Amino acid sequence: MTETTTDLAAKTIPSAIGQDWDTSSHEDFYKYYEKQSLTPATMARFKDATAMLLRIMGGPTGHGRLDIMDVGCGAGSQSKFWLERGHKYWGLDINEPLILLARRRAEIEGLDARFDVGTATQLPCADASVDICLLPELLEHVDDWQSCVSEAARILRPNGLLYINTSSRLCPVQQEFNLPLYSWYPAALKRHFVKLSLTSKPALANFAKYPAVNWFSFYQLQRHLAPSGFTCFDRFALIDASAKSGIAKMVISAVRSSSLLQYVGQVMTPYTLVVARKPG
């Protein structure tokens, strides 16, 4: 039997227990994302993220046509928000069925988007060829997350933006495992439950073939990116306070001025958000 592109790509990303990820044959996983990728909440999140990143890049007139690389794009729902603003969009995912779904949807909607099967640890892009690289809900599922970040940094142009949305090791609330306070478990105990979810107790994980194997804090990712000269923005720095009410502006200002309040805010939020700017 001839290996497909998905088979070859899957072999480059080992799971937490040394087995290859099976990213093409999990029917429940596909059906979940086929539906979830078009919910109002999902579309609103993609729309808000697009607007936020464009604002950081310089606002409506502070940049020209941008090259966007979306790594782990899934069904590609976010592509429309970049394309309708005149930017170039390229989506990459290791899951071939989801890439085919993204292509069908783009064709139906008349969107000029590119979708390819590939791996986050070997991006098919030249050095310094992308303005914004998106890593949405990806790093938590890849053992070698450092290579993912390094590849994203490699393809970014000077002053380009890296967007990371991933699991939180600080917040006790999470959706990956059906276990209380799982984010706070020691690493060895997490690995134990990952192994169980992939073998004898799949009910422990919401999607047993795709459990999170990494958990992050903003501070951890900031330390990782600092040696490469990246400037990192947390969720509080990324809020557009100009659109908020007077009371909300006061709260945002108070949080931004207090490292303790920022830490408390990170603990209360069930995902980690980082936007990092590559040095110019």
XYZ file of C-alpha atoms in Angstrom:
280
model
C 0.000 0.000 0.000
C 1.315 3.465 -0.906
C 1.758 5.889 1.986
C -0.319 9.046 1.813
C 0.986 12.531 2.595
C -0.780 12.316 5.940
C 0.982 9.032 6.793
C 4.375 10.562 6.057
C 3.614 13.729 8.008
C 2.236 11.844 10.980
C 5.492 9.957 11.397
C 7.327 13.172 12.194
C 5.343 13.835 15.378
C 5.640 11.167 18.107
C 3.064 10.943 20.853
C 3.744 11.223 24.558
C 4.393 7.483 24.814
C 6.485 7.048 21.700
C 3.770 5.991 19.225
C 2.877 7.803 16.014
C -0.067 10.150 16.022
C -2.992 8.748 14.045
C -4.427 11.982 12.682
C -6.481 10.794 9.744
C -8.832 8.030 10.869
C -10.518 9.203 14.070
C -14.098 9.716 12.895
C -15.338 11.302 16.125
C -12.476 13.810 16.041
C -13.329 14.776 12.473
C -17.060 15.119 13.153
C -16.413 17.208 16.240
C -14.225 19.715 14.396
C -16.433 19.713 11.323
C -19.243 21.032 13.515
C -17.239 22.999 16.079
C -15.300 24.939 13.446
C -18.449 26.784 12.332
C -20.140 27.566 15.648
C -20.845 31.262 16.376
C -18.451 31.175 19.337
C -15.629 29.768 17.225
C -16.173 32.243 14.400
C -16.333 35.146 16.851
C -13.051 34.033 18.425
C -11.329 33.877 15.023
C -12.727 37.255 14.020
C -11.567 38.891 17.252
C -8.094 37.336 16.971
C -7.728 38.616 13.405
C -8.752 42.148 14.398
C -6.411 42.103 17.396
C -3.391 40.977 15.371
C -4.032 43.538 12.644
C -4.302 46.246 15.291
C -0.911 45.238 16.706
C 0.585 45.186 13.208
C -0.344 48.843 12.845
C -4.081 49.270 12.457
C -6.111 49.505 9.230
C -3.509 51.599 7.410
C -0.282 50.590 9.155
C 0.522 47.627 6.935
C 0.115 46.407 3.386
C -0.969 43.000 2.196
C 0.227 40.447 4.736
C 1.323 36.826 4.346
C -0.428 34.664 6.955
C 0.638 31.118 7.865
C -1.912 29.214 9.968
C -0.277 26.103 11.458
C -2.802 23.587 12.718
C -5.561 25.298 10.757
C -8.029 22.414 11.011
C -11.063 23.121 8.838
C -9.715 26.578 7.986
C -12.647 28.624 9.255
C -10.391 31.541 10.187
C -9.217 32.000 6.591
C -12.199 34.147 5.610
C -11.370 36.858 8.141
C -7.893 37.326 6.640
C -8.973 37.023 3.032
C -11.850 39.473 3.305
C -9.309 42.067 4.435
C -7.149 41.428 1.366
C -4.369 39.368 2.940
C -2.792 36.114 1.708
C -3.647 33.021 3.743
C -1.976 29.621 3.844
C -3.337 26.921 6.156
C -1.373 23.836 7.184
C -2.531 20.814 9.170
C -1.380 17.239 9.666
C -4.969 15.974 9.438
C -5.706 15.320 5.766
C -9.517 14.928 6.077
C -9.755 18.340 7.749
C -7.587 19.886 5.019
C -9.888 18.405 2.364
C -12.869 19.837 4.255
C -11.179 23.258 4.358
C -10.562 23.130 0.603
C -14.193 22.214 -0.124
C -15.514 25.012 2.048
C -13.139 27.547 0.472
C -14.204 26.494 -3.012
C -17.892 26.793 -2.134
C -17.378 30.270 -0.655
C -15.103 31.396 -3.465
C -12.153 32.013 -1.128
C -8.637 32.173 -2.545
C -7.028 30.255 0.317
C -4.313 27.626 0.199
C -4.547 24.504 2.362
C -1.869 21.817 2.586
C -1.079 18.742 4.664
C 2.134 19.173 6.614
C 3.864 19.136 9.970
C 4.489 22.033 12.339
C 8.073 20.910 12.945
C 9.039 21.271 9.261
C 7.145 24.204 7.786
C 7.219 24.417 3.963
C 8.170 28.103 3.972
C 11.333 30.030 3.235
C 13.104 31.954 5.965
C 11.565 35.365 6.718
C 8.659 34.869 4.310
C 5.625 35.331 6.589
C 4.235 38.361 8.434
C 2.013 36.534 10.927
C 2.318 32.899 12.017
C -0.629 31.413 13.888
C -0.239 28.454 16.270
C -3.824 28.009 17.523
C -4.437 25.227 20.053
C -1.443 23.309 18.728
C 1.570 23.310 21.073
C -0.207 21.315 23.754
C -0.565 18.348 21.366
C 3.013 18.095 20.070
C 5.831 16.587 22.139
C 8.513 18.631 20.402
C 6.809 21.982 20.882
C 10.163 23.776 20.896
C 10.721 22.839 17.244
C 7.263 24.182 16.380
C 8.128 27.542 17.923
C 11.572 27.586 16.292
C 10.061 26.923 12.873
C 7.487 29.667 13.355
C 10.253 32.069 14.357
C 12.334 31.058 11.348
C 9.657 31.852 8.767
C 8.671 35.202 10.317
C 9.893 38.419 8.762
C 11.464 41.069 11.005
C 8.730 42.668 13.146
C 6.435 39.750 12.288
C 3.979 38.388 14.844
C 3.734 34.935 16.405
C 0.303 34.051 17.814
C 0.098 31.220 20.359
C -3.132 30.010 21.940
C -2.588 26.905 24.045
C -3.306 25.061 27.308
C -2.747 26.707 30.691
C -0.678 25.123 33.424
C -1.813 27.799 35.903
C -5.598 27.536 35.618
C -7.200 24.474 37.281
C -10.074 24.509 34.770
C -9.419 22.649 31.516
C -11.278 20.654 28.852
C -8.658 18.125 27.804
C -8.999 15.517 30.559
C -11.942 14.447 32.663
C -9.950 14.822 35.874
C -10.236 17.528 38.547
C -7.491 20.166 38.717
C -5.510 18.280 36.037
C -3.489 21.343 34.998
C -1.835 21.343 38.427
C -0.720 17.694 38.353
C 3.063 17.054 38.352
C 4.509 16.258 34.922
C 5.104 12.590 35.777
C 1.484 12.139 36.853
C 0.268 13.869 33.687
C 2.317 11.454 31.570
C 0.785 8.548 33.477
C -2.761 9.666 32.688
C -1.884 10.442 29.060
C -0.652 6.866 28.702
C -3.842 5.521 30.300
C -6.035 7.647 28.009
C -4.223 6.248 24.979
C -4.490 2.644 26.139
C -6.816 1.174 28.743
C -8.860 4.229 29.832
C -9.747 6.388 26.811
C -12.652 7.977 28.705
C -10.136 10.012 30.686
C -9.556 12.274 27.689
C -12.181 14.037 25.631
C -10.364 12.885 22.461
C -8.234 9.929 23.462
C -6.092 9.916 20.316
C -5.290 13.606 20.665
C -4.660 14.373 24.345
C -2.712 17.413 25.453
C 0.824 16.438 26.432
C 2.132 19.941 27.226
C 0.847 22.675 29.532
C 2.087 26.251 29.431
C 2.097 29.577 31.191
C 2.657 32.961 29.574
C 5.788 33.381 31.678
C 7.227 30.072 30.474
C 6.740 30.942 26.792
C 8.058 34.453 27.367
C 11.268 33.010 28.841
C 11.571 30.606 25.911
C 11.237 33.371 23.308
C 13.335 36.011 25.076
C 16.766 34.707 23.928
C 15.621 35.135 20.304
C 14.757 38.774 20.984
C 10.982 38.443 20.820
C 8.814 40.972 22.634
C 5.869 39.158 24.230
C 2.407 40.528 24.978
C 0.037 38.830 27.410
C -3.756 38.801 27.270
C -4.034 42.012 29.291
C -1.666 43.989 27.076
C -3.621 42.770 24.031
C -7.002 44.132 25.155
C -8.230 47.131 23.169
C -9.138 49.344 26.131
C -10.422 52.133 23.870
C -13.548 50.100 23.163
C -14.322 49.466 26.847
C -16.492 51.322 29.356
C -15.021 53.624 31.985
C -15.112 51.002 34.741
C -13.609 48.354 32.459
C -10.796 50.726 31.520
C -10.023 51.251 35.207
C -9.907 47.498 35.823
C -7.670 46.904 32.797
C -5.352 49.706 33.867
C -5.118 48.291 37.396
C -4.293 44.802 36.135
C -1.669 46.101 33.695
C 0.066 47.998 36.475
C 0.198 45.077 38.921
C 2.219 41.903 38.324
C 0.261 40.198 41.120
C -3.105 40.960 39.475
C -1.726 39.791 36.137
C -0.712 36.490 37.700
C -4.151 36.081 39.317
C -5.743 36.805 35.942
C -3.600 34.115 34.316
C -4.662 31.601 36.966
C -8.332 32.423 36.339
C -8.152 31.962 32.546
C -8.328 28.390 31.157
C -5.957 28.958 28.239
C -2.631 30.668 27.622
C -2.429 33.470 25.063
C 0.831 34.961 23.786
C 1.517 37.324 20.907
C 5.233 37.809 20.276
C 6.902 40.269 17.912
C 10.112 39.230 16.168
C 12.905 41.776 16.416
C 13.245 44.100 13.431
